[in-house]
Short mmCIF file of C-alpha atoms in Angstrom, two decimals:
data_model
loop_
_atom_site.label_atom_id
_atom_site.label_comp_id
_atom_site.label_asym_id
_atom_site.label_seq_id
_atom_site.Cartn_x
_atom_site.Cartn_y
_atom_site.Cartn_z
CA UNK P 193 0.00 0.00 0.00
CA UNK P 194 1.28 3.44 -0.88
CA UNK P 195 -0.15 5.59 1.94
CA UNK P 196 2.30 6.03 4.84
CA UNK P 197 1.73 8.33 7.81
CA UNK P 198 4.92 10.30 7.11
CA UNK P 199 3.97 10.89 3.47
CA UNK P 200 0.42 11.80 4.49
CA UNK P 201 1.79 14.36 6.96
CA UNK P 202 4.07 15.87 4.34
CA UNK P 203 1.15 16.05 1.89
CA UNK P 204 -0.95 17.98 4.40
CA UNK P 205 1.84 20.15 5.81
CA UNK P 206 3.69 21.10 2.64
CA UNK P 207 7.28 22.32 2.92
CA UNK P 208 8.20 24.90 0.31
CA UNK P 209 11.86 25.74 -0.38
CA UNK P 210 13.08 29.31 -0.58
CA UNK P 211 14.15 30.63 -3.99
CA UNK P 212 17.89 30.80 -4.58
CA UNK P 213 19.90 33.56 -6.19
CA UNK P 214 23.08 31.45 -6.54
CA UNK P 215 23.85 27.76 -6.94
CA UNK P 216 26.09 25.63 -4.72
CA UNK P 217 29.21 27.08 -6.36
CA UNK P 218 28.10 30.67 -5.91
CA UNK P 219 27.18 31.19 -9.55
CA UNK P 220 23.94 33.07 -10.22
CA UNK P 221 20.96 30.89 -11.11
CA UNK P 222 18.71 31.61 -14.08
CA UNK P 223 15.55 33.53 -13.20
CA UNK P 224 12.39 31.44 -12.91
CA UNK P 225 9.89 31.13 -15.73
CA UNK P 226 7.25 33.82 -15.25
CA UNK P 227 3.84 32.20 -15.72
CA UNK P 228 0.58 34.00 -16.34
CA UNK P 229 -2.86 32.52 -15.68
CA UNK P 230 -5.93 33.23 -17.81
CA UNK P 231 -8.93 33.05 -15.52
CA UNK P 232 -9.30 32.75 -11.75
CA UNK P 233 -10.24 29.09 -12.02
CA UNK P 234 -10.60 26.82 -9.02
CA UNK P 235 -8.11 24.33 -10.44
CA UNK P 236 -5.29 26.90 -10.74
CA UNK P 237 -3.99 26.54 -7.15
CA UNK P 238 -3.71 22.73 -7.50
CA UNK P 239 -2.41 22.81 -11.05
CA UNK P 240 0.24 25.54 -10.96
CA UNK P 241 0.22 27.81 -7.89
CA UNK P 242 1.12 25.28 -5.20
CA UNK P 243 3.38 23.23 -7.52
CA UNK P 244 5.32 26.40 -8.40
CA UNK P 245 6.06 26.89 -4.70
CA UNK P 246 7.90 23.55 -4.76
CA UNK P 247 10.25 24.79 -7.48
CA UNK P 248 10.70 28.55 -6.99
CA UNK P 249 13.98 28.48 -8.95
CA UNK P 250 12.10 27.19 -12.00
CA UNK P 251 8.65 28.78 -12.00
CA UNK P 252 7.03 31.90 -10.62
CA UNK P 253 3.28 32.42 -10.95
CA UNK P 254 3.68 36.03 -11.99
CA UNK P 255 0.25 37.28 -12.99
CA UNK P 256 -3.45 36.52 -13.23
CA UNK P 257 -6.16 37.99 -15.42
CA UNK P 258 -9.91 37.41 -15.14
CA UNK P 259 -12.99 38.82 -16.83
CA UNK P 260 -13.84 40.37 -13.47
CA UNK P 261 -10.87 42.59 -12.50
CA UNK P 262 -11.98 42.65 -8.86
CA UNK P 263 -11.98 38.87 -8.75
CA UNK P 264 -8.49 38.76 -10.30
CA UNK P 265 -7.14 41.13 -7.66
CA UNK P 266 -8.69 39.10 -4.83
CA UNK P 267 -7.31 35.88 -6.34
CA UNK P 268 -3.86 37.45 -6.58
CA UNK P 269 -4.02 38.58 -2.95
CA UNK P 270 -5.23 35.18 -1.73
CA UNK P 271 -2.43 33.31 -3.50
CA UNK P 272 0.43 35.84 -3.31
CA UNK P 273 0.55 36.50 -7.05
CA UNK P 274 2.53 39.73 -7.54
CA UNK P 275 0.78 41.10 -10.63
CA UNK P 276 -2.67 41.30 -12.18
CA UNK P 277 -3.79 42.36 -15.62
CA UNK P 278 -7.08 43.97 -16.55
CA UNK P 279 -7.74 41.63 -19.46
CA UNK P 280 -6.57 38.36 -20.99
CA UNK P 281 -5.13 40.28 -23.93
CA UNK P 282 -3.12 42.53 -21.64
CA UNK P 283 -1.59 39.55 -19.86
CA UNK P 284 -0.67 37.82 -23.12
CA UNK P 285 0.90 41.04 -24.44
CA UNK P 286 3.05 41.58 -21.33
CA UNK P 287 6.68 40.85 -22.30
CA UNK P 288 7.38 39.78 -18.69
CA UNK P 289 4.98 36.84 -19.07
CA UNK P 290 7.04 34.01 -20.53
CA UNK P 291 4.32 31.34 -20.67
CA UNK P 292 0.59 31.05 -20.09
CA UNK P 293 -1.59 28.54 -18.26
CA UNK P 294 -5.17 28.33 -19.59
CA UNK P 295 -7.75 26.82 -17.22
CA UNK P 296 -10.73 28.53 -18.89
CA UNK P 297 -13.98 26.67 -19.70
CA UNK P 298 -13.55 24.02 -22.41
CA UNK P 299 -15.24 26.08 -25.09
CA UNK P 300 -12.72 28.92 -24.69
CA UNK P 301 -9.53 26.83 -24.90
CA UNK P 302 -9.20 27.00 -28.68
CA UNK P 303 -9.72 30.76 -28.98
CA UNK P 304 -7.27 31.78 -26.28
CA UNK P 305 -4.62 29.19 -27.07
CA UNK P 306 -4.57 30.51 -30.64
CA UNK P 307 -4.06 34.05 -29.33
CA UNK P 308 -1.17 32.92 -27.12
CA UNK P 309 0.46 31.11 -30.03
CA UNK P 310 0.09 34.22 -32.20
CA UNK P 311 2.03 36.14 -29.53
CA UNK P 312 4.67 33.39 -29.31
CA UNK P 313 3.71 32.48 -25.72
CA UNK P 314 4.13 28.79 -24.74
CA UNK P 315 0.90 27.34 -23.36
CA UNK P 316 0.02 24.81 -20.68
CA UNK P 317 -3.54 24.11 -21.80
CA UNK P 318 -6.11 22.44 -19.57
CA UNK P 319 -7.78 19.30 -20.84
CA UNK P 320 -9.62 18.78 -23.07
CA UNK P 321 -7.38 20.85 -25.32
CA UNK P 322 -10.24 21.90 -27.61
CA UNK P 323 -13.94 21.29 -28.18
CA UNK P 324 -13.44 18.72 -30.95
CA UNK P 325 -10.79 17.00 -33.06
CA UNK P 326 -11.03 19.44 -35.97
CA UNK P 327 -10.12 22.31 -33.65
CA UNK P 328 -7.29 20.25 -32.15
CA UNK P 329 -5.77 19.61 -35.57
CA UNK P 330 -5.91 23.32 -36.45
CA UNK P 331 -4.56 24.43 -33.08
CA UNK P 332 -1.53 22.17 -33.05
CA UNK P 333 -0.80 22.77 -36.73
CA UNK P 334 -0.67 26.50 -35.94
CA UNK P 335 1.57 25.85 -32.93
CA UNK P 336 3.92 23.87 -35.16
CA UNK P 337 3.90 26.59 -37.82
CA UNK P 338 4.78 29.27 -35.24
CA UNK P 339 7.19 26.96 -33.37
CA UNK P 340 5.39 27.49 -30.05
CA UNK P 341 5.19 24.86 -27.33
CA UNK P 342 1.62 23.86 -26.39
CA UNK P 343 1.10 21.04 -23.87
CA UNK P 344 -2.28 19.61 -22.92
CA UNK P 345 -2.45 19.25 -19.15
CA UNK P 346 -3.04 15.53 -18.69
CA UNK P 347 -1.21 15.65 -15.37
CA UNK P 348 -1.59 11.91 -14.57
CA UNK P 349 0.83 11.20 -17.44
CA UNK P 350 3.79 12.74 -15.59
CA UNK P 351 3.71 10.65 -12.40
CA UNK P 352 6.23 7.75 -12.22
CA UNK P 353 3.45 5.30 -11.32
CA UNK P 354 1.95 5.80 -14.79
CA UNK P 355 5.19 4.75 -16.44
CA UNK P 356 5.54 1.72 -14.16
CA UNK P 357 2.12 0.46 -15.26
CA UNK P 358 3.09 1.09 -18.89
CA UNK P 359 6.30 -0.92 -18.44
CA UNK P 360 4.41 -3.83 -16.83
CA UNK P 361 1.74 -4.18 -19.52
CA UNK P 362 4.23 -3.62 -22.36
CA UNK P 363 6.28 -6.68 -21.31
CA UNK P 364 4.44 -9.20 -23.47
CA UNK P 365 6.68 -12.08 -22.45
CA UNK P 366 5.81 -11.67 -18.78
CA UNK P 367 2.39 -9.98 -18.83
CA UNK P 368 1.02 -11.52 -22.02
CA UNK P 369 -0.89 -10.01 -24.92
CA UNK P 370 -3.32 -7.36 -23.71
CA UNK P 371 -6.91 -8.17 -24.62
CA UNK P 372 -9.05 -5.72 -22.68
CA UNK P 373 -8.84 -2.31 -21.06
CA UNK P 374 -11.48 -0.90 -18.73
CA UNK P 375 -11.22 2.56 -17.19
CA UNK P 376 -13.65 4.54 -15.08
CA UNK P 377 -13.96 8.03 -13.64
CA UNK P 378 -17.45 8.63 -12.29
CA UNK P 379 -19.15 10.94 -9.82
CA UNK P 380 -22.79 11.66 -9.09
CA UNK P 381 -23.74 14.68 -6.97
CA UNK P 382 -20.39 16.50 -7.01
CA UNK P 383 -21.37 18.88 -9.82
CA UNK P 384 -24.07 21.49 -9.18
CA UNK P 385 -26.68 22.14 -11.85
CA UNK P 386 -25.22 25.57 -12.67
CA UNK P 387 -21.70 24.18 -13.21
CA UNK P 388 -20.18 25.50 -16.44
CA UNK P 389 -19.02 21.95 -17.22
CA UNK P 390 -22.68 21.04 -17.81
CA UNK P 391 -23.21 23.76 -20.42
CA UNK P 392 -23.20 22.72 -24.07
CA UNK P 393 -22.34 26.27 -25.16
CA UNK P 394 -19.04 25.92 -23.28
CA UNK P 395 -18.29 22.43 -24.65
CA UNK P 396 -19.38 20.67 -21.48
CA UNK P 397 -20.29 17.04 -20.89
CA UNK P 398 -19.04 13.96 -19.09
CA UNK P 399 -16.91 12.69 -21.97
CA UNK P 400 -15.24 16.09 -22.24
CA UNK P 401 -14.47 16.70 -18.58
CA UNK P 402 -14.11 13.18 -17.20
CA UNK P 403 -14.14 10.68 -20.06
CA UNK P 404 -11.11 12.27 -21.70
CA UNK P 405 -9.07 10.86 -18.79
CA UNK P 406 -9.88 7.13 -19.14
CA UNK P 407 -9.73 7.55 -22.93
CA UNK P 408 -6.17 8.87 -22.57
CA UNK P 409 -5.31 6.00 -20.18
CA UNK P 410 -6.71 3.51 -22.68
CA UNK P 411 -4.71 4.87 -25.59
CA UNK P 412 -1.51 5.09 -23.54
CA UNK P 413 -1.61 1.62 -22.05
CA UNK P 414 -2.85 -0.17 -25.17
CA UNK P 415 -0.38 1.75 -27.31
CA UNK P 416 -2.78 2.37 -30.17
CA UNK P 417 -5.79 4.40 -31.21
CA UNK P 418 -9.31 2.99 -31.48
CA UNK P 419 -10.93 2.68 -34.88
CA UNK P 420 -14.59 2.33 -33.87
CA UNK P 421 -16.83 2.86 -30.88
CA UNK P 422 -20.27 1.77 -29.74
CA UNK P 423 -22.45 2.90 -26.88
CA UNK P 424 -22.92 0.41 -24.05
CA UNK P 425 -25.02 2.72 -21.90
CA UNK P 426 -25.59 6.43 -21.56
CA UNK P 427 -27.89 8.94 -19.90
CA UNK P 428 -28.40 12.53 -20.91
CA UNK P 429 -28.48 15.33 -18.38
CA UNK P 430 -32.19 16.03 -17.68
CA UNK P 431 -31.71 19.81 -17.93
CA UNK P 432 -29.98 19.63 -21.33
CA UNK P 433 -30.44 16.69 -23.69
CA UNK P 434 -27.20 17.57 -25.53
CA UNK P 435 -25.14 16.97 -22.37
CA UNK P 436 -24.06 13.45 -21.44
CA UNK P 437 -24.63 12.93 -17.73
CA UNK P 438 -23.12 9.44 -17.93
CA UNK P 439 -21.62 7.30 -20.69
CA UNK P 440 -20.14 3.84 -21.12
CA UNK P 441 -18.45 3.34 -24.48
CA UNK P 442 -16.68 0.31 -25.97
CA UNK P 443 -13.84 0.88 -28.43
CA UNK P 444 -12.36 -1.59 -30.90
CA UNK P 445 -8.93 -1.68 -32.53
CA UNK P 446 -7.49 -2.78 -35.85
CA UNK P 447 -4.67 -4.81 -34.30
CA UNK P 448 -6.95 -7.56 -32.97
CA UNK P 449 -10.61 -8.54 -33.07
CA UNK P 450 -10.25 -9.62 -29.44
CA UNK P 451 -8.92 -6.32 -28.13
CA UNK P 452 -11.51 -4.08 -26.50
CA UNK P 453 -11.39 -0.83 -24.58
CA UNK P 454 -14.26 0.18 -22.30
CA UNK P 455 -14.56 3.66 -20.81
CA UNK P 456 -17.05 4.72 -18.12
CA UNK P 457 -17.49 8.38 -17.21
CA UNK P 458 -20.12 10.43 -15.49
CA UNK P 459 -20.69 13.82 -13.94
CA UNK P 460 -24.23 12.74 -13.07
CA UNK P 461 -23.73 8.99 -12.79
CA UNK P 462 -26.84 7.02 -11.72
CA UNK P 463 -26.35 5.85 -8.14
CA UNK P 464 -26.86 2.18 -9.03
CA UNK P 465 -24.13 2.47 -11.67
CA UNK P 466 -21.84 4.39 -9.32
CA UNK P 467 -22.28 1.67 -6.71
CA UNK P 468 -21.14 -0.90 -9.30
CA UNK P 469 -18.19 1.08 -10.71
CA UNK P 470 -17.09 2.94 -7.57
CA UNK P 471 -16.05 6.56 -7.11
CA UNK P 472 -12.30 5.87 -7.09
CA UNK P 473 -10.87 6.20 -10.63
CA UNK P 474 -9.60 2.84 -11.79
CA UNK P 475 -7.83 1.08 -14.65
CA UNK P 476 -8.21 -2.66 -15.28
CA UNK P 477 -6.01 -4.25 -17.94
CA UNK P 478 -6.46 -7.93 -18.81
CA UNK P 479 -4.10 -10.07 -20.85
CA UNK P 480 -3.83 -13.71 -21.82
CA UNK P 481 -1.71 -14.34 -18.70
CA UNK P 482 -2.43 -11.71 -16.08
CA UNK P 483 -4.66 -8.87 -15.06
CA UNK P 484 -3.64 -5.53 -13.58
CA UNK P 485 -5.72 -3.16 -11.48
CA UNK P 486 -4.36 0.37 -11.09
CA UNK P 487 -6.33 2.21 -8.44
CA UNK P 488 -6.35 6.01 -8.51
CA UNK P 489 -4.49 6.66 -11.81
CA UNK P 490 -5.81 10.24 -11.75
CA UNK P 491 -3.94 11.30 -8.59
CA UNK P 492 -1.47 8.56 -7.61
CA UNK P 493 0.35 11.09 -5.43
CA UNK P 494 -2.60 11.00 -3.00
CA UNK P 495 -2.95 7.22 -3.08
CA UNK P 496 -2.46 4.40 -5.52
CA UNK P 497 -2.03 0.68 -5.75
CA UNK P 498 -0.92 -1.43 -8.71
CA UNK P 499 -2.17 -5.00 -8.29
CA UNK P 500 -1.02 -7.68 -10.74
CA UNK P 501 -2.62 -11.13 -10.59
CA UNK P 502 -1.33 -14.25 -12.33
CA UNK P 503 -4.39 -15.92 -13.88
CA UNK P 504 -2.85 -19.40 -13.73
CA UNK P 505 -1.68 -19.39 -10.11
CA UNK P 506 -3.85 -16.69 -8.57
CA UNK P 507 -0.77 -15.06 -7.05
CA UNK P 508 -1.15 -11.32 -6.53
CA UNK P 509 1.63 -8.73 -6.38
CA UNK P 510 0.88 -5.21 -5.10
CA UNK P 511 3.16 -2.32 -5.99
CA UNK P 512 3.38 1.45 -5.84
CA UNK P 513 5.84 3.91 -7.31
CA UNK P 514 7.19 7.31 -6.25
CA UNK P 515 10.15 9.40 -7.35
CA UNK P 516 12.95 9.45 -4.79
CA UNK P 517 13.02 12.78 -3.00
CA UNK P 518 9.69 13.77 -4.56
CA UNK P 519 7.40 11.29 -2.83
CA UNK P 520 4.88 14.01 -1.97
CA UNK P 521 5.00 15.77 -5.33
CA UNK P 522 1.63 15.91 -7.02
CA UNK P 523 1.02 14.89 -10.60
CA UNK P 524 0.61 18.60 -11.28
CA UNK P 525 4.07 19.34 -9.87
CA UNK P 526 5.74 16.80 -12.17
CA UNK P 527 3.78 18.27 -15.07
CA UNK P 528 4.74 21.86 -14.28
CA UNK P 529 8.40 20.92 -13.91
CA UNK P 530 8.43 19.17 -17.28
CA UNK P 531 6.63 22.07 -18.96
CA UNK P 532 8.93 24.71 -17.45
CA UNK P 533 12.05 22.77 -18.40
CA UNK P 534 10.77 22.33 -21.95
CA UNK P 535 10.05 26.06 -22.27
CA UNK P 536 13.48 26.94 -20.93
CA UNK P 537 15.20 24.34 -23.08
CA UNK P 538 16.13 22.01 -20.25
CA UNK P 539 15.53 18.29 -19.94
CA UNK P 540 14.10 16.36 -16.99
CA UNK P 541 14.04 13.11 -18.91
CA UNK P 542 10.24 13.30 -18.83
CA UNK P 543 8.36 12.99 -22.10
CA UNK P 544 5.61 15.54 -22.66
CA UNK P 545 2.06 14.62 -23.58
CA UNK P 546 2.48 15.07 -27.31
CA UNK P 547 0.37 17.19 -29.63
CA UNK P 548 -0.33 14.08 -31.71
CA UNK P 549 -1.70 12.39 -28.60
CA UNK P 550 -3.91 15.40 -27.91
CA UNK P 551 -5.35 15.25 -31.42
CA UNK P 552 -5.90 11.49 -31.25
CA UNK P 553 -7.55 11.80 -27.85
CA UNK P 554 -10.03 14.35 -29.18
CA UNK P 555 -10.75 12.03 -32.12
CA UNK P 556 -11.64 9.29 -29.64
CA UNK P 557 -13.87 11.70 -27.68
CA UNK P 558 -15.65 12.70 -30.91
CA UNK P 559 -16.00 9.02 -31.78
CA UNK P 560 -17.73 8.41 -28.45
CA UNK P 561 -20.17 11.29 -28.96
CA UNK P 562 -21.12 9.92 -32.36
CA UNK P 563 -21.61 6.47 -30.80
CA UNK P 564 -24.01 7.74 -28.13
CA UNK P 565 -25.84 9.93 -30.62
CA UNK P 566 -25.03 13.35 -29.20
CA UNK P 567 -23.67 16.32 -31.17
CA UNK P 568 -19.98 17.09 -31.17
CA UNK P 569 -18.96 20.03 -29.01
CA UNK P 570 -18.15 23.21 -30.94
#
């Protein structure tokens, strides 16, 4: 089991280092990357503000802009952000801002990421990157044309536990040929009816906000993209028939008729279904020899367990994985470090979530919407 009392204490009582002006040899250190935030979103503290405090030599959350200037100033005061801007455009235009984090509603990602790229500002872009695959292709083609780094913020991807699971299931000699993936991320009463993530006009829906996670897990661990999808079960949100309150989708792949990928996601999951699937995000991967259950792939820094069972003997091995010296680092911290190093031209040895993956993930999301008979987000 991966939850120790000492790690739990250090998670609750975070210790933040002081920024340095010189290194161990007395040489001056490079100034940190100055990051601007578009929108006073609730996820910003978890995603960049607190992680930046862990690495003050690398990243400084420098400014925030919101549509409500008063809200931006309060947000800056609450989180010790030194600067505010009166508009998104003003923040993007500020030469002091070296990169931009975009946690705006889904339907605004495409518009504001394009504007950042136009101004040559690297972007850490909240998931889902865009409202649909066509937008994703245009966005990342423009980023390539302008030679601007844009990274979709699938933070789970950067934790060492994710790579350990990938290594286990990729070892065909030991693990066997993978035949089925099942991933779930479901909640029921967490989202209020006025939540922007339930608004079609802002590209809301369960597949967009929650399903994109197990879809990305599926593609990563199976190592290929699905070619078809069919609806197993879905329920629309009663207040808007274009919004998926819950969806279960089965994907198929060209590599094998036997290989299947099943994704469950719900912002308004029926209680009977939630009881069956559970509220803890989970990945189940089954092969010809073994099965693997990865509990809490979304936030393995809080808790996770990787259970591998030999189908022939019934023997079960439980594992967990943390980076030495960074046992309490969140998935967001690993992501921010990798992004900052990539912007500054450094190398942590961590692969970024690629633009090709972002496009392919949106294609799989669109595929799911077509399968359940709901319109694509726009």
